């Protein structure tokens, strides 16, 4: 069973380590020619930029080459888990008969690792202490599932598992945001522009006070959130593509992921939780 002292250790295993992966995101996943990808690619077909050693041939110029989507994607460490644990270090080129199962297992493992990220974060949040025992049980069970055999992993009903965990994450959000409202003296009735799945595409929210907001699944595409106060807001499933977070304060926000931040714009003044880093391409955007 996971204890609180293992929180940071688990976070470190839920981050991509491409050196230990067999290029699974470059093969298993499909993408369509768009602003994010220069070409069409079917699931199971290697990207034309994937090298024999599983490295990307245009890694240092992905955005310039039209592969912005690759700089946004994060597998939560699922790639190395499938490569080194599920398939014991045998790659799909060496063992072609394993390719189909490996490519099916990868997106399922990614969802399991994403859930581990959320559950691990929930366990680290003191206001959620009343449900920490239930969170630990779900964390243990989700971790157990990541060690299933390839066949069993591919057959896993991941949607049902996510549905079983979601009430815990919802309750965690409520407990954390309720305590934060008291800290910030921010009454529930004053909350603006919030709610699950709210459409804020292109919204002008510069300097907005959105502390403790419920922005689960919110559409924040191209929203202007410069200098916005987003502390203690719940961002699980929110779409940040091209949102401008320059100068925004996201410290203490709930269920924020690296992939979400990678898809946004920001600068050195954007304040992030300690588990999230400033994407390298932010500096290039600011320098251009």
GROMACS .gro file of N, CA, C and O in nm, residues 159-240:
model
  328
  159UNK      N    1  -1.284   0.211  -1.919
  159UNK     CA    2  -1.391   0.309  -1.897
  159UNK      C    3  -1.462   0.282  -1.764
  159UNK      O    4  -1.493   0.375  -1.689
  160UNK      N    5  -1.486   0.155  -1.734
  160UNK     CA    6  -1.552   0.120  -1.608
  160UNK      C    7  -1.463   0.153  -1.489
  160UNK      O    8  -1.512   0.199  -1.385
  161UNK      N    9  -1.333   0.131  -1.504
  161UNK     CA   10  -1.242   0.161  -1.394
  161UNK      C   11  -1.236   0.312  -1.370
  161UNK      O   12  -1.236   0.356  -1.254
  162UNK      N   13  -1.233   0.390  -1.475
  162UNK     CA   14  -1.233   0.536  -1.459
  162UNK      C   15  -1.361   0.582  -1.391
  162UNK      O   16  -1.360   0.670  -1.304
  163UNK      N   17  -1.473   0.523  -1.431
  163UNK     CA   18  -1.602   0.561  -1.372
  163UNK      C   19  -1.606   0.530  -1.223
  163UNK      O   20  -1.667   0.604  -1.145
  164UNK      N   21  -1.541   0.420  -1.182
  164UNK     CA   22  -1.541   0.383  -1.041
  164UNK      C   23  -1.457   0.479  -0.957
  164UNK      O   24  -1.487   0.503  -0.840
  165UNK      N   25  -1.353   0.536  -1.018
  165UNK     CA   26  -1.263   0.626  -0.946
  165UNK      C   27  -1.313   0.770  -0.945
  165UNK      O   28  -1.284   0.847  -0.853
  166UNK      N   29  -1.390   0.807  -1.045
  166UNK     CA   30  -1.430   0.947  -1.059
  166UNK      C   31  -1.497   1.007  -0.935
  166UNK      O   32  -1.469   1.121  -0.899
  167UNK      N   33  -1.586   0.935  -0.865
  167UNK     CA   34  -1.647   0.994  -0.745
  167UNK      C   35  -1.543   1.034  -0.640
  167UNK      O   36  -1.562   1.135  -0.570
  168UNK      N   37  -1.436   0.959  -0.627
  168UNK     CA   38  -1.330   0.995  -0.532
  168UNK      C   39  -1.262   1.124  -0.573
  168UNK      O   40  -1.231   1.209  -0.488
  169UNK      N   41  -1.237   1.139  -0.702
  169UNK     CA   42  -1.172   1.261  -0.750
  169UNK      C   43  -1.265   1.381  -0.737
  169UNK      O   44  -1.220   1.491  -0.704
  170UNK      N   45  -1.394   1.359  -0.760
  170UNK     CA   46  -1.491   1.467  -0.741
  170UNK      C   47  -1.496   1.512  -0.595
  170UNK      O   48  -1.496   1.631  -0.565
  171UNK      N   49  -1.499   1.414  -0.505
  171UNK     CA   50  -1.505   1.447  -0.362
  171UNK      C   51  -1.377   1.517  -0.318
  171UNK      O   52  -1.382   1.612  -0.239
  172UNK      N   53  -1.264   1.473  -0.369
  172UNK     CA   54  -1.137   1.540  -0.339
  172UNK      C   55  -1.143   1.686  -0.380
  172UNK      O   56  -1.105   1.776  -0.305
  173UNK      N   57  -1.192   1.710  -0.501
  173UNK     CA   58  -1.203   1.847  -0.552
  173UNK      C   59  -1.291   1.932  -0.461
  173UNK      O   60  -1.257   2.046  -0.428
  174UNK      N   61  -1.403   1.878  -0.421
  174UNK     CA   62  -1.495   1.954  -0.335
  174UNK      C   63  -1.430   1.989  -0.202
  174UNK      O   64  -1.440   2.103  -0.154
  175UNK      N   65  -1.362   1.892  -0.141
  175UNK     CA   66  -1.299   1.916  -0.012
  175UNK      C   67  -1.188   2.021  -0.022
  175UNK      O   68  -1.177   2.110   0.064
  176UNK      N   69  -1.106   2.010  -0.126
  176UNK     CA   70  -0.995   2.104  -0.142
  176UNK      C   71  -1.046   2.244  -0.172
  176UNK      O   72  -1.000   2.343  -0.113
  177UNK      N   73  -1.142   2.255  -0.262
  177UNK     CA   74  -1.191   2.387  -0.300
  177UNK      C   75  -1.273   2.452  -0.188
  177UNK      O   76  -1.269   2.573  -0.170
  178UNK      N   77  -1.344   2.370  -0.109
  178UNK     CA   78  -1.419   2.426   0.005
  178UNK      C   79  -1.323   2.487   0.107
  178UNK      O   80  -1.349   2.596   0.160
  179UNK      N   81  -1.213   2.417   0.135
  179UNK     CA   82  -1.116   2.471   0.231
  179UNK      C   83  -1.049   2.596   0.175
  179UNK      O   84  -1.025   2.694   0.248
  180UNK      N   85  -1.019   2.594   0.044
  180UNK     CA   86  -0.955   2.710  -0.018
  180UNK      C   87  -1.048   2.832  -0.016
  180UNK      O   88  -1.003   2.945   0.003
  181UNK      N   89  -1.177   2.809  -0.035
  181UNK     CA   90  -1.272   2.922  -0.029
  181UNK      C   91  -1.268   2.989   0.107
  181UNK      O   92  -1.276   3.111   0.119
  182UNK      N   93  -1.258   2.907   0.212
  182UNK     CA   94  -1.249   2.964   0.346
  182UNK      C   95  -1.120   3.043   0.362
  182UNK      O   96  -1.118   3.152   0.420
  183UNK      N   97  -1.011   2.987   0.309
  183UNK     CA   98  -0.881   3.054   0.320
  183UNK      C   99  -0.883   3.188   0.247
  183UNK      O  100  -0.832   3.289   0.297
  184UNK      N  101  -0.943   3.188   0.127
  184UNK     CA  102  -0.945   3.310   0.047
  184UNK      C  103  -1.067   3.398   0.074
  184UNK      O  104  -1.083   3.504   0.014
  185UNK      N  105  -1.155   3.348   0.165
  185UNK     CA  106  -1.279   3.420   0.196
  185UNK      C  107  -1.357   3.451   0.068
  185UNK      O  108  -1.397   3.564   0.041
  186UNK      N  109  -1.375   3.345  -0.008
  186UNK     CA  110  -1.436   3.356  -0.140
  186UNK      C  111  -1.565   3.275  -0.141
  186UNK      O  112  -1.564   3.155  -0.165
  187UNK      N  113  -1.681   3.336  -0.116
  187UNK     CA  114  -1.808   3.264  -0.107
  187UNK      C  115  -1.844   3.191  -0.236
  187UNK      O  116  -1.817   3.241  -0.346
  188UNK      N  117  -1.909   3.077  -0.221
  188UNK     CA  118  -1.948   2.997  -0.337
  188UNK      C  119  -2.034   3.077  -0.433
  188UNK      O  120  -2.021   3.069  -0.554
  189UNK      N  121  -2.124   3.161  -0.379
  189UNK     CA  122  -2.216   3.236  -0.463
  189UNK      C  123  -2.149   3.336  -0.554
  189UNK      O  124  -2.210   3.384  -0.649
  190UNK      N  125  -2.023   3.370  -0.526
  190UNK     CA  126  -1.953   3.469  -0.609
  190UNK      C  127  -1.879   3.406  -0.726
  190UNK      O  128  -1.821   3.477  -0.807
  191UNK      N  129  -1.879   3.274  -0.734
  191UNK     CA  130  -1.803   3.209  -0.840
  191UNK      C  131  -1.862   3.244  -0.976
  191UNK      O  132  -1.983   3.242  -0.997
  192UNK      N  133  -1.775   3.278  -1.071
  192UNK     CA  134  -1.817   3.316  -1.204
  192UNK      C  135  -1.754   3.225  -1.310
  192UNK      O  136  -1.646   3.171  -1.290
  193UNK      N  137  -1.823   3.214  -1.422
  193UNK     CA  138  -1.769   3.144  -1.538
  193UNK      C  139  -1.706   3.009  -1.500
  193UNK      O  140  -1.590   2.983  -1.526
  194UNK      N  141  -1.786   2.926  -1.435
  194UNK     CA  142  -1.734   2.796  -1.398
  194UNK      C  143  -1.842   2.691  -1.415
  194UNK      O  144  -1.958   2.722  -1.436
  195UNK      N  145  -1.802   2.567  -1.406
  195UNK     CA  146  -1.895   2.457  -1.419
  195UNK      C  147  -1.839   2.355  -1.515
  195UNK      O  148  -1.768   2.387  -1.610
  196UNK      N  149  -1.868   2.229  -1.489
  196UNK     CA  150  -1.813   2.121  -1.570
  196UNK      C  151  -1.845   2.142  -1.718
  196UNK      O  152  -1.960   2.165  -1.756
  197UNK      N  153  -1.743   2.136  -1.802
  197UNK     CA  154  -1.761   2.145  -1.946
  197UNK      C  155  -1.798   2.283  -1.997
  197UNK      O  156  -1.842   2.297  -2.111
  198UNK      N  157  -1.779   2.388  -1.916
  198UNK     CA  158  -1.816   2.522  -1.958
  198UNK      C  159  -1.738   2.563  -2.082
  198UNK      O  160  -1.620   2.530  -2.097
  199UNK      N  161  -1.805   2.632  -2.174
  199UNK     CA  162  -1.743   2.675  -2.300
  199UNK      C  163  -1.682   2.813  -2.280
  199UNK      O  164  -1.753   2.914  -2.272
  200UNK      N  165  -1.548   2.818  -2.272
  200UNK     CA  166  -1.476   2.943  -2.259
  200UNK      C  167  -1.377   2.960  -2.375
  200UNK      O  168  -1.272   3.021  -2.360
  201UNK      N  169  -1.413   2.904  -2.490
  201UNK     CA  170  -1.327   2.913  -2.607
  201UNK      C  171  -1.309   3.060  -2.646
  201UNK      O  172  -1.407   3.132  -2.669
  202UNK      N  173  -1.184   3.104  -2.648
  202UNK     CA  174  -1.153   3.241  -2.686
  202UNK      C  175  -1.198   3.346  -2.586
  202UNK      O  176  -1.196   3.466  -2.618
  203UNK      N  177  -1.236   3.304  -2.466
  203UNK     CA  178  -1.288   3.399  -2.366
  203UNK      C  179  -1.182   3.501  -2.324
  203UNK      O  180  -1.064   3.469  -2.312
  204UNK      N  181  -1.226   3.624  -2.301
  204UNK     CA  182  -1.138   3.731  -2.257
  204UNK      C  183  -1.138   3.733  -2.104
  204UNK      O  184  -1.227   3.792  -2.041
  205UNK      N  185  -1.043   3.667  -2.044
  205UNK     CA  186  -1.040   3.651  -1.898
  205UNK      C  187  -0.910   3.704  -1.838
  205UNK      O  188  -0.866   3.657  -1.734
  206UNK      N  189  -0.850   3.799  -1.905
  206UNK     CA  190  -0.725   3.855  -1.852
  206UNK      C  191  -0.749   3.915  -1.713
  206UNK      O  192  -0.841   3.995  -1.692
  207UNK      N  193  -0.667   3.872  -1.617
  207UNK     CA  194  -0.677   3.921  -1.481
  207UNK      C  195  -0.797   3.870  -1.404
  207UNK      O  196  -0.824   3.917  -1.293
  208UNK      N  197  -0.870   3.773  -1.459
  208UNK     CA  198  -0.991   3.723  -1.393
  208UNK      C  199  -0.958   3.653  -1.262
  208UNK      O  200  -0.853   3.589  -1.247
  209UNK      N  201  -1.047   3.667  -1.166
  209UNK     CA  202  -1.034   3.598  -1.038
  209UNK      C  203  -1.117   3.470  -1.045
  209UNK      O  204  -1.239   3.472  -1.031
  210UNK      N  205  -1.050   3.359  -1.071
  210UNK     CA  206  -1.115   3.229  -1.084
  210UNK      C  207  -1.065   3.131  -0.979
  210UNK      O  208  -1.059   3.010  -1.001
  211UNK      N  209  -1.028   3.184  -0.865
  211UNK     CA  210  -0.986   3.097  -0.755
  211UNK      C  211  -1.096   2.997  -0.722
  211UNK      O  212  -1.215   3.032  -0.721
  212UNK      N  213  -1.056   2.873  -0.696
  212UNK     CA  214  -1.147   2.769  -0.646
  212UNK      C  215  -1.254   2.731  -0.748
  212UNK      O  216  -1.353   2.666  -0.713
  213UNK      N  217  -1.239   2.770  -0.874
  213UNK     CA  218  -1.341   2.744  -0.975
  213UNK      C  219  -1.345   2.596  -1.013
  213UNK      O  220  -1.243   2.526  -1.013
  214UNK      N  221  -1.464   2.549  -1.048
  214UNK     CA  222  -1.480   2.416  -1.103
  214UNK      C  223  -1.470   2.428  -1.255
  214UNK      O  224  -1.565   2.469  -1.322
  215UNK      N  225  -1.354   2.395  -1.309
  215UNK     CA  226  -1.331   2.403  -1.453
  215UNK      C  227  -1.301   2.264  -1.510
  215UNK      O  228  -1.228   2.248  -1.607
  216UNK      N  229  -1.364   2.163  -1.449
  216UNK     CA  230  -1.348   2.026  -1.498
  216UNK      C  231  -1.403   2.015  -1.640
  216UNK      O  232  -1.517   2.050  -1.666
  217UNK      N  233  -1.320   1.969  -1.732
  217UNK     CA  234  -1.363   1.952  -1.869
  217UNK      C  235  -1.393   2.081  -1.943
  217UNK      O  236  -1.455   2.079  -2.050
  218UNK      N  237  -1.349   2.195  -1.889
  218UNK     CA  238  -1.378   2.324  -1.952
  218UNK      C  239  -1.305   2.338  -2.085
  218UNK      O  240  -1.193   2.290  -2.103
  219UNK      N  241  -1.370   2.406  -2.179
  219UNK     CA  242  -1.308   2.436  -2.308
  219UNK      C  243  -1.244   2.574  -2.297
  219UNK      O  244  -1.312   2.676  -2.307
  220UNK      N  245  -1.113   2.573  -2.276
  220UNK     CA  246  -1.038   2.697  -2.259
  220UNK      C  247  -0.951   2.727  -2.381
  220UNK      O  248  -0.854   2.803  -2.373
  221UNK      N  249  -0.988   2.669  -2.495
  221UNK     CA  250  -0.909   2.682  -2.617
  221UNK      C  251  -0.895   2.830  -2.655
  221UNK      O  252  -0.994   2.902  -2.668
  222UNK      N  253  -0.770   2.874  -2.669
  222UNK     CA  254  -0.737   3.012  -2.710
  222UNK      C  255  -0.793   3.118  -2.616
  222UNK      O  256  -0.807   3.234  -2.654
  223UNK      N  257  -0.825   3.080  -2.492
  223UNK     CA  258  -0.874   3.179  -2.395
  223UNK      C  259  -0.760   3.269  -2.351
  223UNK      O  260  -0.644   3.225  -2.341
  224UNK      N  261  -0.791   3.394  -2.324
  224UNK     CA  262  -0.692   3.488  -2.272
  224UNK      C  263  -0.699   3.484  -2.120
  224UNK      O  264  -0.787   3.542  -2.059
  225UNK      N  265  -0.604   3.412  -2.060
  225UNK     CA  266  -0.599   3.397  -1.915
  225UNK      C  267  -0.475   3.465  -1.858
  225UNK      O  268  -0.428   3.429  -1.749
  226UNK      N  269  -0.423   3.562  -1.929
  226UNK     CA  270  -0.305   3.632  -1.880
  226UNK      C  271  -0.335   3.696  -1.744
  226UNK      O  272  -0.438   3.760  -1.724
  227UNK      N  273  -0.242   3.672  -1.652
  227UNK     CA  274  -0.249   3.731  -1.518
  227UNK      C  275  -0.373   3.687  -1.439
  227UNK      O  276  -0.407   3.748  -1.337
  228UNK      N  277  -0.441   3.582  -1.483
  228UNK     CA  278  -0.558   3.533  -1.412
  228UNK      C  279  -0.517   3.462  -1.283
  228UNK      O  280  -0.409   3.402  -1.275
  229UNK      N  281  -0.603   3.468  -1.183
  229UNK     CA  282  -0.581   3.398  -1.057
  229UNK      C  283  -0.658   3.268  -1.062
  229UNK      O  284  -0.781   3.265  -1.052
  230UNK      N  285  -0.586   3.158  -1.080
  230UNK     CA  286  -0.646   3.026  -1.097
  230UNK      C  287  -0.609   2.931  -0.983
  230UNK      O  288  -0.618   2.809  -0.997
  231UNK      N  289  -0.570   2.986  -0.871
  231UNK     CA  290  -0.532   2.904  -0.758
  231UNK      C  291  -0.650   2.820  -0.710
  231UNK      O  292  -0.764   2.867  -0.704
  232UNK      N  293  -0.620   2.693  -0.677
  232UNK     CA  294  -0.719   2.600  -0.622
  232UNK      C  295  -0.834   2.570  -0.717
  232UNK      O  296  -0.938   2.519  -0.676
  233UNK      N  297  -0.818   2.600  -0.846
  233UNK     CA  298  -0.920   2.563  -0.944
  233UNK      C  299  -0.900   2.417  -0.985
  233UNK      O  300  -0.788   2.366  -0.987
  234UNK      N  301  -1.010   2.348  -1.017
  234UNK     CA  302  -1.006   2.209  -1.061
  234UNK      C  303  -1.001   2.207  -1.213
  234UNK      O  304  -1.094   2.253  -1.279
  235UNK      N  305  -0.893   2.149  -1.269
  235UNK     CA  306  -0.873   2.149  -1.414
  235UNK      C  307  -0.878   2.011  -1.476
  235UNK      O  308  -0.835   1.993  -1.590
  236UNK      N  309  -0.931   1.912  -1.407
  236UNK     CA  310  -0.928   1.778  -1.464
  236UNK      C  311  -1.004   1.776  -1.598
  236UNK      O  312  -1.117   1.821  -1.609
  237UNK      N  313  -0.934   1.731  -1.703
  237UNK     CA  314  -0.995   1.721  -1.834
  237UNK      C  315  -1.012   1.852  -1.909
  237UNK      O  316  -1.068   1.854  -2.020
  238UNK      N  317  -0.965   1.965  -1.854
  238UNK     CA  318  -0.981   2.094  -1.922
  238UNK      C  319  -0.891   2.101  -2.045
  238UNK      O  320  -0.781   2.047  -2.047
  239UNK      N  321  -0.941   2.168  -2.149
  239UNK     CA  322  -0.867   2.180  -2.275
  239UNK      C  323  -0.802   2.319  -2.282
  239UNK      O  324  -0.871   2.420  -2.299
  240UNK      N  325  -0.669   2.321  -2.269
  240UNK     CA  326  -0.593   2.447  -2.266
  240UNK      C  327  -0.528   2.482  -2.399
  240UNK      O  328  -0.442   2.570  -2.403
   0.00000   0.00000   0.00000
